[in-house]
Amino acid sequence: MADKPAYDGPILEIDKLSISFFTRLREIPAVMDFSVTVNPGEAVGLVGESGCGKSTVALGIMQDLGKNGQITGGTIKFKGRDLSEMSADELRHIRGNEIAMIYQEPMASLNPAMKIGKQLMEVPMIHEGVDEAEARARALQVVTDVKLPDPRRILDAYPHQLSGGQQQRIVIAMALMSKPSLLILDEPTTALDVTVEASIVELVKELGEKYGTSMLFISHNLGLVLDTCDRLCVMYSGEAVERGSIEDVFEQMRHPYTQALFRSIPLPGADKTARPLVAIPGNFPLPHERPKGCNFGPRCDYFEAGRCDSGHISMAPIPGDDEHTSRCVKFQEIDWDAPLVAAVTNEKSSPGKVVLRVENLKKYYEVSASTLFSSKGHKVVKANETLTFEARESETLAIVGESGCGKSTFAKVLMGLETATEGKILLDGREIQDVPIESRDTQTVADIQMVFQNPFDTLNPSMTVGRQIIRALEIFNYGSSDGERRDRMLTLLDLVKLPRAFADRMPRQLSGGQKQRVGIARAFAGGARIVVADEPVSALDVSVQAAVTDLLMDIQREEKTTLLFISHDLSIVRYLSDRVMVMYLGHVVELGTTDEVFSPPYHPYTEALLSAVPIADTSVEKERIVLEGDIPSAMNPPPGCPFQTRCRWKSKVPGNLCDTEVPPMRDFAGHQIKCHLADDDLAQMTPVIKIAAE
């Protein structure tokens, strides 16, 4: 294939772009006065909260705004040519060939009824007219480039036969098939585990260098942007509010919104008692309710009436650095180095008596074999293997691990949605592992409640917020009259810091963070002793995450609740947990206090998990450990140590011990590690995350 002619000007130039969507009622401006440039071989990050216009910019570049979307001002130039002036045929040639896009959900880009090889081959056959043999050879090469095992087998597989991480690699392969000049990545790793995310990010960087591809990386994860990008553009409510190099924006931020974003994410050193996160006050404005002047004004610590709300504010260069710009009239007056005025510091709560004890818990599922598994008889899925731990009153125990490690299965058994295969779960000394939820008494149901990952799916769309909470109070036999239950419902709204007027609102009138607060209020309606929080903030924006996380902490202190916090986000875990339990393929592989688990010695799996955490701090150095391969199937786990197929320390263990024997759980003064490594090897481990000296 002949390489595309080299182009030495900017690959992408967006200048004063405005995009609106037109409804029967009004014009809704989605993007206003937006400018950004992407140069050859450069990666530019676009960050901001949901609804700020990041994806609208991407759809504008692809000229795919639908019937209602329209560019109302400014230009988008690709290699010097205005995209809006191109014919439909020219755009069809450029899309997928010169400009490729990778979406958040890989299955949205793959045809479930077509083999992977055929889908990949279509790209060069359609765009370049190559024959089938050449297209197949190129598909095989690109699947090898994205580091998928057994590329020939992958080409003959259907999308559903691949894991989420493998599907995303195929989508990346498809995007790179024609060596595009510009690759747009729209939250490409949001649905993936942190270890898979790390390998995908590494892969994108490598392939960008190999193919010389320029990238526009859309994300709300500042740590990922730091790992992947050269320059950064921060968006808020349809506008760019700060632009500059990664070093400029991370180390010398000059917009109050950028500063507020950094204060709301748990960086190393944040502490839930001494240095709590600072949530951004107020809510994101709806497009037709934007304030005059600065869009961020109503939520800004530095707002000045008559000045910040007096008219349009333009981007202005920072003196001494023309590449660094800010949309703030006061950026030269603010003391950006002033220490953060301490938010309300909280007393460290002391864990009380043991509320929950789990002893050698096992949960196996028997599944019928079929032609799908090409075998006869039955197979057993070992979802949980010999889980043993305890949790105390007022304690936060984090349960971490990749998808498929058994976290949610344990939660189902604890809630009574499943019953245990073996072992015991004791709630205040009473065994509950064999009692399904429909057979549990009201008090036990009220004692163990759950806050789910997706607040959108857990509320009844046809019932008001107040009615949903009162319904829970009725089930828990709270109060003797409707008046008592209504009073308790209003008190619960106060508890989760929602206005009492929200009692009469429908779920569709609430933001994601507000819906999650309603879910939390409902979980605490019966005075829960244990709350299982299953990824409760992963569906929320970073600024909302801080508010919801601190809300959970406040309620826990007040109600003395035991919190089991299920998550794969180790930054949040480090911030709020007292103890951490690391799971892998159904096993507990490490258990200890947060400080013990985040410091060496580590279980080799914990070490890799910590290495994969994206941290939005330029002063932090991390050892790069990219796990090869995916988690083995719980239906066919490896013999011996469950982690041995991916472990970089395996060669240190003599003989074939890792292949044949499950390691014993070893106790280092309360810090437990399930590993065959000798004490000397464990002692030689160095910190994965290092904070550079000032």
XYZ file of C-alpha atoms in Angstrom:
694
model
C 0.000 0.000 0.000
C 1.300 3.442 -0.869
C 1.661 5.618 2.186
C -0.486 8.732 2.332
C 1.378 11.906 1.377
C 3.024 13.607 4.359
C 1.386 16.759 5.660
C 3.412 19.150 7.792
C 0.700 21.642 8.853
C -1.783 21.070 11.694
C -3.764 17.854 11.177
C -6.836 19.340 12.845
C -7.692 23.020 13.347
C -10.935 23.906 15.128
C -11.462 27.667 15.248
C -14.243 29.419 17.194
C -16.579 26.452 16.638
C -20.226 26.715 17.716
C -22.669 23.789 17.473
C -26.370 23.910 18.329
C -29.179 21.362 18.408
C -32.605 22.563 17.286
C -35.791 21.319 18.950
C -39.399 22.415 18.406
C -39.105 24.686 21.440
C -35.717 26.307 21.107
C -32.128 26.290 19.867
C -29.863 24.572 22.377
C -26.210 25.685 22.071
C -24.031 22.653 22.857
C -20.585 24.052 21.953
C -19.624 27.740 21.837
C -16.477 29.569 20.716
C -14.391 26.383 20.877
C -10.868 26.251 19.430
C -8.204 23.532 19.501
C -5.336 22.427 17.252
C -3.826 18.951 16.837
C -0.396 18.818 15.178
C 1.182 15.822 13.366
C 2.056 12.982 15.762
C 0.560 14.838 18.730
C -1.978 13.586 21.303
C -4.364 16.214 22.677
C -6.625 15.462 25.643
C -10.153 16.846 25.914
C -11.473 16.641 29.487
C -14.553 17.770 31.383
C -17.753 16.542 33.001
C -20.593 14.735 31.191
C -22.593 17.187 29.121
C -19.747 19.666 28.612
C -19.685 19.070 24.835
C -16.666 16.758 24.390
C -18.503 14.137 22.314
C -20.369 16.839 20.367
C -16.989 18.216 19.242
C -16.012 14.687 18.101
C -19.281 14.265 16.167
C -18.716 17.694 14.627
C -15.301 16.567 13.367
C -16.930 13.440 11.884
C -19.703 15.675 10.393
C -22.222 13.350 12.042
C -24.499 15.657 14.054
C -27.780 14.112 12.905
C -30.841 15.975 11.672
C -31.088 18.355 14.634
C -27.397 19.235 15.026
C -25.851 22.097 13.112
C -22.559 23.995 13.067
C -23.660 27.590 13.657
C -20.256 29.276 13.634
C -16.530 28.732 13.195
C -14.652 26.122 11.184
C -13.246 22.595 11.455
C -10.281 22.108 9.121
C -8.637 18.755 8.457
C -5.196 19.071 6.817
C -6.088 22.642 5.881
C -9.462 21.824 4.264
C -12.798 22.907 5.769
C -14.789 19.725 6.418
C -18.139 21.521 6.049
C -17.287 22.383 2.425
C -16.580 18.769 1.408
C -19.021 16.712 -0.654
C -20.676 13.565 0.744
C -18.281 11.408 -1.351
C -15.210 13.242 -0.035
C -16.421 12.855 3.558
C -17.111 9.155 2.990
C -13.528 8.710 1.794
C -12.081 10.574 4.782
C -14.171 8.863 7.488
C -12.535 5.609 8.533
C -9.673 6.165 6.112
C -8.117 9.505 7.160
C -10.102 10.116 10.380
C -11.047 7.136 12.549
C -13.035 7.090 15.780
C -13.028 4.639 18.697
C -16.167 4.701 20.822
C -16.736 4.000 24.514
C -18.657 0.756 24.053
C -16.798 -1.647 21.714
C -19.858 -3.778 20.913
C -21.566 -0.699 19.427
C -18.877 -0.745 16.700
C -18.868 -4.492 15.981
C -21.398 -6.526 13.989
C -22.411 -9.440 16.262
C -23.317 -11.651 13.286
C -20.007 -11.280 11.424
C -16.621 -12.853 12.178
C -13.858 -10.511 13.326
C -11.667 -11.222 10.275
C -14.423 -10.285 7.838
C -15.131 -7.011 9.700
C -11.446 -6.047 9.647
C -11.024 -7.001 5.978
C -13.884 -4.699 4.961
C -11.884 -1.576 5.849
C -9.054 -1.855 3.251
C -11.366 -3.531 0.711
C -13.852 -0.618 0.824
C -11.409 2.270 1.277
C -8.495 1.074 -0.859
C -9.982 -1.557 -3.164
C -7.449 -4.260 -2.200
C -8.229 -7.927 -2.888
C -9.370 -10.446 -0.280
C -5.986 -12.120 0.228
C -4.207 -8.789 0.819
C -6.987 -7.644 3.176
C -6.733 -10.899 5.180
C -2.953 -10.553 5.477
C -3.336 -6.983 6.656
C -6.041 -7.963 9.185
C -3.736 -10.662 10.567
C -0.907 -8.126 10.892
C -3.008 -5.546 12.717
C -4.433 -8.149 15.168
C -0.818 -9.104 15.902
C 0.015 -5.398 16.401
C -2.696 -5.007 19.053
C -1.131 -7.939 20.950
C -4.016 -10.379 20.866
C -3.126 -14.040 21.499
C -3.483 -16.526 18.614
C -4.400 -13.952 15.920
C -5.646 -16.589 13.434
C -8.179 -17.915 15.964
C -9.283 -14.341 16.745
C -9.980 -13.652 13.047
C -12.335 -16.659 12.957
C -14.141 -15.696 16.204
C -17.389 -13.776 16.632
C -17.401 -10.632 18.839
C -19.324 -12.340 21.676
C -16.519 -14.900 22.015
C -14.057 -12.179 23.083
C -13.729 -10.366 26.412
C -14.428 -6.613 26.684
C -10.712 -5.821 26.539
C -10.230 -8.009 23.458
C -13.238 -6.406 21.743
C -11.778 -2.943 22.381
C -8.434 -4.055 20.909
C -10.280 -5.224 17.780
C -12.016 -1.828 17.490
C -8.590 -0.151 17.797
C -7.225 -2.548 15.144
C -10.132 -1.652 12.854
C -9.535 2.074 13.367
C -5.832 1.670 12.540
C -6.320 -0.606 9.495
C -6.031 2.288 7.049
C -3.332 4.153 9.025
C -5.496 7.242 9.685
C -3.896 10.646 10.168
C -6.272 11.436 13.058
C -7.648 9.024 15.641
C -10.482 10.236 17.922
C -10.854 8.204 21.109
C -14.126 8.882 22.974
C -13.753 7.466 26.521
C -12.244 4.260 25.042
C -11.498 2.576 28.385
C -14.435 3.565 30.626
C -16.061 0.121 30.561
C -12.793 -1.773 31.094
C -10.934 -3.037 34.151
C -8.039 -0.915 35.379
C -5.431 -3.524 34.304
C -6.997 -3.847 30.838
C -7.229 -0.042 30.679
C -3.484 0.217 31.393
C -2.609 -2.217 28.591
C -4.987 -0.472 26.127
C -3.460 2.949 26.945
C 0.060 1.549 26.503
C -1.039 -0.013 23.213
C -2.583 3.219 21.885
C 0.634 5.128 22.684
C 2.822 2.493 20.974
C 0.634 2.311 17.861
C 0.348 6.106 17.679
C 4.154 6.261 17.494
C 4.390 3.345 15.036
C 1.820 4.748 12.588
C 2.537 8.449 13.244
C -1.139 8.961 14.082
C -2.334 12.186 15.728
C -4.877 11.685 18.496
C -7.753 13.532 20.131
C -8.293 11.701 23.440
C -11.674 12.445 25.072
C -11.868 11.494 28.744
C -13.021 12.570 32.192
C -10.049 10.728 33.745
C -7.219 13.228 34.304
C -4.791 10.431 35.206
C -5.290 8.762 31.820
C -4.810 12.062 30.013
C -1.526 12.602 31.892
C -0.362 9.129 30.781
C -1.285 9.559 27.111
C -1.341 13.189 25.974
C 1.079 16.002 25.098
C -1.413 18.847 25.449
C -4.727 19.320 27.189
C -7.966 21.255 26.690
C -10.372 21.538 29.649
C -14.066 22.039 28.761
C -16.941 23.301 30.873
C -20.538 23.739 29.718
C -19.760 23.902 25.987
C -16.655 26.100 26.202
C -12.912 25.527 26.398
C -11.865 27.105 29.710
C -8.144 26.256 29.745
C -5.627 25.034 27.157
C -1.943 24.251 27.433
C 0.738 21.593 27.662
C 0.257 18.801 30.198
C 2.915 20.394 32.450
C 1.274 23.840 32.202
C -2.206 22.692 33.116
C -1.238 20.108 35.756
C 1.403 22.188 37.502
C 0.323 25.803 36.847
C -3.447 25.644 36.329
C -5.000 29.030 35.673
C -8.741 28.436 35.687
C -10.930 27.943 38.799
C -12.751 24.980 37.192
C -9.491 23.134 36.501
C -8.435 23.768 40.099
C -11.823 22.555 41.397
C -11.559 19.360 39.292
C -8.166 18.501 40.810
C -9.439 19.174 44.345
C -12.314 16.732 43.838
C -10.217 13.696 42.835
C -8.382 11.508 45.373
C -4.675 12.036 44.686
C -2.016 10.387 46.911
C -2.017 12.228 50.228
C -5.794 12.842 50.317
C -7.245 11.543 53.585
C -10.929 11.171 54.429
C -10.381 12.572 57.936
C -7.424 15.000 57.737
C -7.630 16.114 54.067
C -11.084 15.334 52.693
C -11.911 15.920 49.032
C -13.588 19.206 48.119
C -16.649 18.659 45.953
C -17.562 21.367 43.435
C -20.620 23.174 44.884
C -23.863 23.412 42.938
C -24.817 21.612 39.735
C -23.744 21.677 36.104
C -25.991 24.190 34.235
C -28.438 22.890 31.636
C -27.674 24.262 28.135
C -30.727 26.603 28.112
C -30.065 27.792 31.691
C -26.474 28.969 31.359
C -25.654 32.095 33.401
C -24.511 35.393 31.887
C -20.772 35.885 31.551
C -18.710 33.019 32.951
C -20.549 29.678 32.789
C -18.660 28.488 35.878
C -19.499 31.665 37.844
C -22.281 30.284 40.109
C -19.976 27.469 41.316
C -16.728 29.469 41.532
C -14.917 30.393 44.764
C -13.576 33.575 43.138
C -16.829 34.878 41.592
C -17.205 38.681 41.558
C -20.640 40.109 40.737
C -20.672 42.814 38.070
C -17.427 41.539 36.598
C -17.642 37.779 36.096
C -21.266 38.037 34.900
C -21.098 41.143 32.739
C -20.664 39.704 29.227
C -18.821 37.258 27.007
C -15.409 36.156 28.321
C -12.758 35.211 25.758
C -9.760 32.918 26.061
C -6.690 34.958 27.022
C -2.991 33.937 26.912
C -1.099 33.533 30.185
C 1.695 36.163 30.262
C 5.026 34.570 29.361
C 3.388 31.491 27.759
C 1.316 32.090 24.609
C 0.501 28.360 24.345
C -1.268 28.406 27.737
C -4.677 30.158 27.717
C -7.535 30.623 30.193
C -11.159 31.828 29.999
C -11.169 33.740 33.313
C -11.176 37.516 33.905
C -9.420 37.131 37.281
C -6.704 34.566 36.555
C -3.905 37.112 37.118
C -5.295 38.177 40.518
C -5.885 34.742 42.074
C -3.167 33.330 44.348
C -2.912 29.901 42.712
C -0.276 28.714 45.183
C -2.369 29.502 48.292
C -2.844 26.370 50.395
C -6.342 24.936 50.329
C -8.349 26.200 53.297
C -9.011 22.990 55.176
C -12.464 21.654 54.565
C -14.238 20.287 57.603
C -11.806 17.791 59.093
C -13.376 14.785 60.722
C -12.403 12.713 63.693
C -11.091 9.311 62.752
C -13.739 6.788 63.741
C -12.621 3.699 65.632
C -13.939 0.366 64.360
C -16.212 -1.288 66.917
C -17.225 -4.892 67.457
C -17.240 -7.507 64.672
C -20.574 -7.281 62.803
C -19.840 -9.658 59.912
C -17.694 -12.782 59.905
C -17.110 -14.885 56.783
C -15.491 -18.330 57.180
C -14.268 -20.467 54.255
C -17.109 -19.307 52.027
C -17.469 -21.056 48.665
C -19.950 -20.355 45.898
C -20.003 -22.724 42.926
C -22.409 -22.676 40.007
C -23.156 -25.838 38.059
C -23.826 -25.136 34.410
C -25.001 -27.585 31.788
C -22.432 -28.202 29.119
C -23.595 -27.782 25.538
C -22.205 -27.524 22.064
C -21.141 -24.007 23.054
C -18.593 -25.533 25.453
C -18.020 -28.538 23.146
C -18.201 -31.018 26.018
C -20.653 -33.312 27.741
C -22.054 -33.452 31.253
C -21.806 -30.513 33.651
C -19.195 -27.900 34.384
C -18.639 -26.040 37.627
C -17.972 -22.293 37.838
C -15.946 -21.611 40.989
C -17.002 -18.014 41.643
C -15.841 -17.796 45.285
C -13.136 -19.969 46.873
C -12.625 -20.141 50.666
C -13.315 -16.474 51.476
C -12.388 -15.732 55.089
C -12.497 -12.259 56.671
C -14.386 -10.115 59.164
C -15.787 -6.570 59.146
C -16.403 -4.307 62.139
C -18.883 -1.611 63.052
C -17.969 1.838 61.549
C -15.323 0.227 59.318
C -14.922 0.569 55.554
C -13.632 -2.638 53.984
C -12.836 -2.267 50.268
C -13.135 -5.338 48.029
C -11.064 -4.868 44.859
C -10.212 -6.893 41.780
C -10.925 -7.192 38.071
C -14.267 -8.212 36.553
C -14.842 -11.913 37.072
C -12.885 -12.125 40.347
C -16.013 -12.915 42.415
C -16.693 -9.532 44.113
C -20.315 -9.242 43.007
C -20.990 -12.963 43.545
C -19.991 -12.563 47.191
C -22.290 -9.520 47.441
C -25.203 -11.598 46.071
C -24.607 -14.354 48.641
C -24.387 -11.806 51.462
C -27.629 -10.136 50.314
C -29.414 -13.505 50.075
C -29.874 -13.306 46.301
C -27.793 -16.520 46.177
C -27.048 -19.135 48.850
C -23.561 -20.407 49.703
C -22.188 -23.734 48.488
C -20.011 -24.163 51.612
C -18.764 -22.108 54.555
C -20.418 -19.591 56.843
C -21.579 -15.964 56.872
C -22.318 -14.767 60.398
C -24.236 -11.518 60.988
C -23.946 -10.650 64.702
C -23.175 -14.334 65.305
C -26.223 -15.631 63.334
C -25.604 -17.834 60.284
C -27.328 -16.427 57.175
C -25.422 -18.059 54.293
C -28.197 -20.604 53.567
C -31.164 -18.247 53.979
C -32.405 -16.777 50.674
C -33.720 -13.211 50.789
C -37.382 -14.252 50.541
C -36.955 -16.341 53.730
C -35.074 -13.679 55.716
C -36.886 -11.779 58.430
C -37.517 -8.058 57.956
C -34.757 -7.043 60.383
C -32.083 -9.059 58.525
C -33.173 -7.558 55.186
C -33.049 -4.056 56.699
C -29.638 -4.771 58.281
C -27.915 -5.579 54.946
C -28.628 -3.131 52.140
C -26.980 -2.343 48.810
C -26.135 0.776 46.802
C -25.803 -0.209 43.152
C -23.441 0.915 40.412
C -25.962 2.489 38.088
C -28.389 4.914 39.783
C -30.472 5.097 36.576
C -31.551 1.439 36.772
C -32.430 1.256 40.475
C -35.247 3.810 40.720
C -38.830 3.282 39.570
C -39.355 5.873 36.791
C -43.106 6.149 37.519
C -42.810 6.835 41.267
C -41.798 10.085 42.995
C -38.574 10.187 45.002
C -40.475 10.519 48.285
C -42.794 7.612 47.489
C -39.836 5.308 46.701
C -38.237 6.015 50.096
C -41.584 5.660 51.931
C -42.122 2.325 50.161
C -38.822 1.072 51.650
C -39.908 2.311 55.102
C -43.194 0.385 54.751
C -41.329 -2.805 53.868
C -39.058 -2.327 56.919
C -42.169 -1.779 59.150
C -40.949 1.666 60.146
C -43.401 3.834 62.129
C -47.074 3.370 62.899
C -48.545 6.016 60.572
C -48.075 7.613 57.154
C -47.114 10.858 58.918
C -44.240 9.194 60.792
C -42.956 7.594 57.604
C -43.158 10.908 55.729
C -41.195 12.646 58.488
C -38.528 9.923 58.344
C -38.401 10.225 54.520
C -37.780 13.979 54.802
C -35.082 13.337 57.437
C -33.421 10.866 55.032
C -33.427 13.517 52.276
C -31.708 15.856 54.763
C -29.209 13.067 55.520
C -28.196 12.734 51.843
C -28.165 16.560 51.437
C -31.071 16.778 48.976
C -33.694 19.567 49.252
C -36.964 18.361 50.798
C -38.780 19.637 47.675
C -37.199 16.702 45.791
C -39.699 14.391 47.524
C -42.251 15.349 44.837
C -39.864 15.014 41.882
C -39.716 12.125 39.426
C -36.361 10.345 38.820
C -36.130 11.788 35.278
C -35.900 15.284 36.819
C -32.721 14.360 38.731
C -29.053 14.293 37.683
C -26.980 11.095 38.032
C -25.455 12.224 41.315
C -28.866 13.166 42.730
C -30.294 9.764 41.747
C -27.421 8.033 43.505
C -28.197 10.056 46.660
C -31.789 8.802 46.531
C -30.447 5.241 46.260
C -28.267 5.859 49.332
C -31.228 7.333 51.273
C -33.269 4.240 50.446
C -30.436 1.907 51.536
C -30.253 3.647 54.923
C -34.046 3.810 55.380
C -34.163 0.792 57.683
C -31.093 1.730 59.723
C -28.795 -0.676 57.831
C -25.941 -2.252 59.831
C -24.036 -3.238 56.669
C -24.187 -1.390 53.345
C -22.679 -3.064 50.280
C -21.681 -0.292 47.867
C -21.070 -1.948 44.468
C -19.051 0.537 42.356
C -21.358 3.330 43.640
C -19.480 6.222 41.998
C -18.069 4.703 38.793
C -21.030 5.939 36.693
C -20.659 9.501 38.015
C -18.490 12.468 37.018
C -15.351 13.065 39.091
C -16.776 16.202 40.706
C -19.955 14.311 41.704
C -17.886 11.317 42.887
C -16.278 13.473 45.585
C -19.652 14.626 46.908
C -21.195 11.117 46.935
C -18.077 9.532 48.487
C -17.946 12.074 51.295
C -21.695 11.718 51.799
C -21.231 7.963 52.367
C -18.475 8.731 54.879
C -20.653 11.279 56.733
C -23.580 8.881 57.008
C -21.274 6.058 58.098
C -19.891 8.213 60.936
C -23.403 9.195 62.013
C -25.016 5.748 61.741
C -21.923 3.651 62.677
C -22.498 1.545 59.562
C -20.156 -1.119 58.228
C -19.388 -0.275 54.599
C -18.288 -2.954 52.124
C -17.002 -0.887 49.205
C -16.668 -2.904 45.979
C -14.503 -1.103 43.423
C -11.752 -1.362 40.836
C -10.771 2.300 41.333
C -7.838 2.066 43.715
C -7.543 5.858 44.051
C -10.981 6.026 45.706
C -10.174 2.866 47.707
C -6.977 4.405 49.067
C -8.881 7.520 50.079
C -11.837 6.046 51.936
C -11.099 2.477 53.072
C -9.755 1.331 56.433
C -8.891 -2.134 55.186
C -8.567 -3.637 51.701
C -9.315 -7.152 50.461
C -7.871 -8.031 47.044
C -9.639 -10.790 45.091
C -8.494 -12.752 42.060
C -10.436 -15.561 40.368
C -12.576 -16.212 43.444
C -9.695 -16.180 45.948
C -8.732 -13.575 48.539
C -5.058 -13.035 47.627
C -4.264 -10.131 49.978
C -5.924 -8.609 53.031
C -4.712 -5.844 55.334
C -5.044 -2.222 56.349
C -5.003 0.302 53.498
C -1.427 1.365 54.345
C -0.270 -2.282 54.389
C -1.852 -3.145 51.026
C -0.548 0.027 49.330
C 3.031 -0.563 50.579
C 5.384 -3.474 49.843
C 5.441 -6.420 50.270
C 2.591 -6.963 47.828
C 0.897 -9.980 46.374
C 2.138 -9.920 42.724
C -1.437 -9.243 41.571
C -1.855 -6.272 43.943
C 1.456 -4.916 42.636
C 0.106 -5.022 39.057
C -3.214 -3.447 40.105
C -1.428 -0.529 41.789
C 0.794 -0.013 38.756
C -2.282 0.244 36.539
C -3.952 3.066 38.502
C -3.908 6.320 36.497
C -2.845 9.131 38.876
C -3.380 12.776 37.901
C -0.207 14.058 39.557
C 3.038 14.884 37.730
C 5.044 14.408 40.961
C 4.105 10.710 41.154
C 6.346 8.083 39.582
C 4.970 4.615 38.910
C 6.636 1.348 38.036
C 5.072 0.123 34.794
C 3.726 -3.440 35.129
C 1.365 -4.367 32.296
C -0.400 -7.692 32.852
C -0.401 -9.942 29.814
C -3.579 -11.839 28.993
C -7.032 -11.819 30.560
C -8.318 -13.381 33.774
C -8.721 -17.144 33.176
C -12.269 -18.494 33.175
C -13.721 -19.466 36.565
C -15.090 -22.502 34.703
C -11.595 -23.675 33.881
C -9.203 -22.095 36.430
C -5.480 -22.892 36.194
C -4.105 -25.504 38.585
C -2.056 -24.335 41.566
C -1.903 -20.597 42.197
C -4.821 -18.856 40.431
C -2.520 -15.981 39.347
C 0.370 -18.095 38.012
C -0.572 -17.631 34.304
C 0.047 -13.848 34.520
C 2.632 -13.561 37.342
C 5.992 -11.894 36.646
C 7.482 -13.295 39.896
C 6.725 -16.952 39.107
C 10.303 -17.747 38.033
C 11.527 -16.881 41.543
C 9.619 -19.824 43.045
C 11.629 -23.081 42.860
C 10.282 -26.112 40.987
C 6.713 -26.108 39.732
C 5.089 -25.193 43.044
C 3.033 -22.364 41.498
C 1.672 -24.793 38.862
C 0.595 -27.492 41.268
C -0.299 -26.083 44.695
C -2.666 -23.311 45.811
C -0.504 -21.080 48.055
C -1.291 -20.907 51.770
C -2.539 -17.616 53.229
C 0.486 -16.217 55.085
C 0.160 -13.773 57.956
C 2.622 -10.887 58.407
C 1.400 -9.399 61.708
C -2.181 -9.116 60.437
C -1.249 -8.394 56.792
C -2.220 -11.539 54.837
C -0.763 -12.564 51.459
C -1.605 -15.762 49.535
C 1.671 -16.416 47.687
C 4.509 -18.991 47.367
C 7.244 -16.299 47.184
C 9.959 -16.618 49.820
C 10.145 -14.022 52.596
C 13.398 -12.654 51.089
C 11.723 -12.027 47.712
C 8.745 -10.329 49.327
C 11.137 -8.160 51.388
C 12.923 -7.004 48.192
C 9.752 -5.544 46.639
C 9.930 -1.783 46.127
C 7.020 0.716 46.160
C 5.071 0.784 42.876
C 3.854 4.355 43.472
C 6.512 6.893 44.485
C 5.857 10.554 45.226
C 8.826 12.647 44.099
C 10.495 14.781 46.791
C 9.577 18.462 46.642
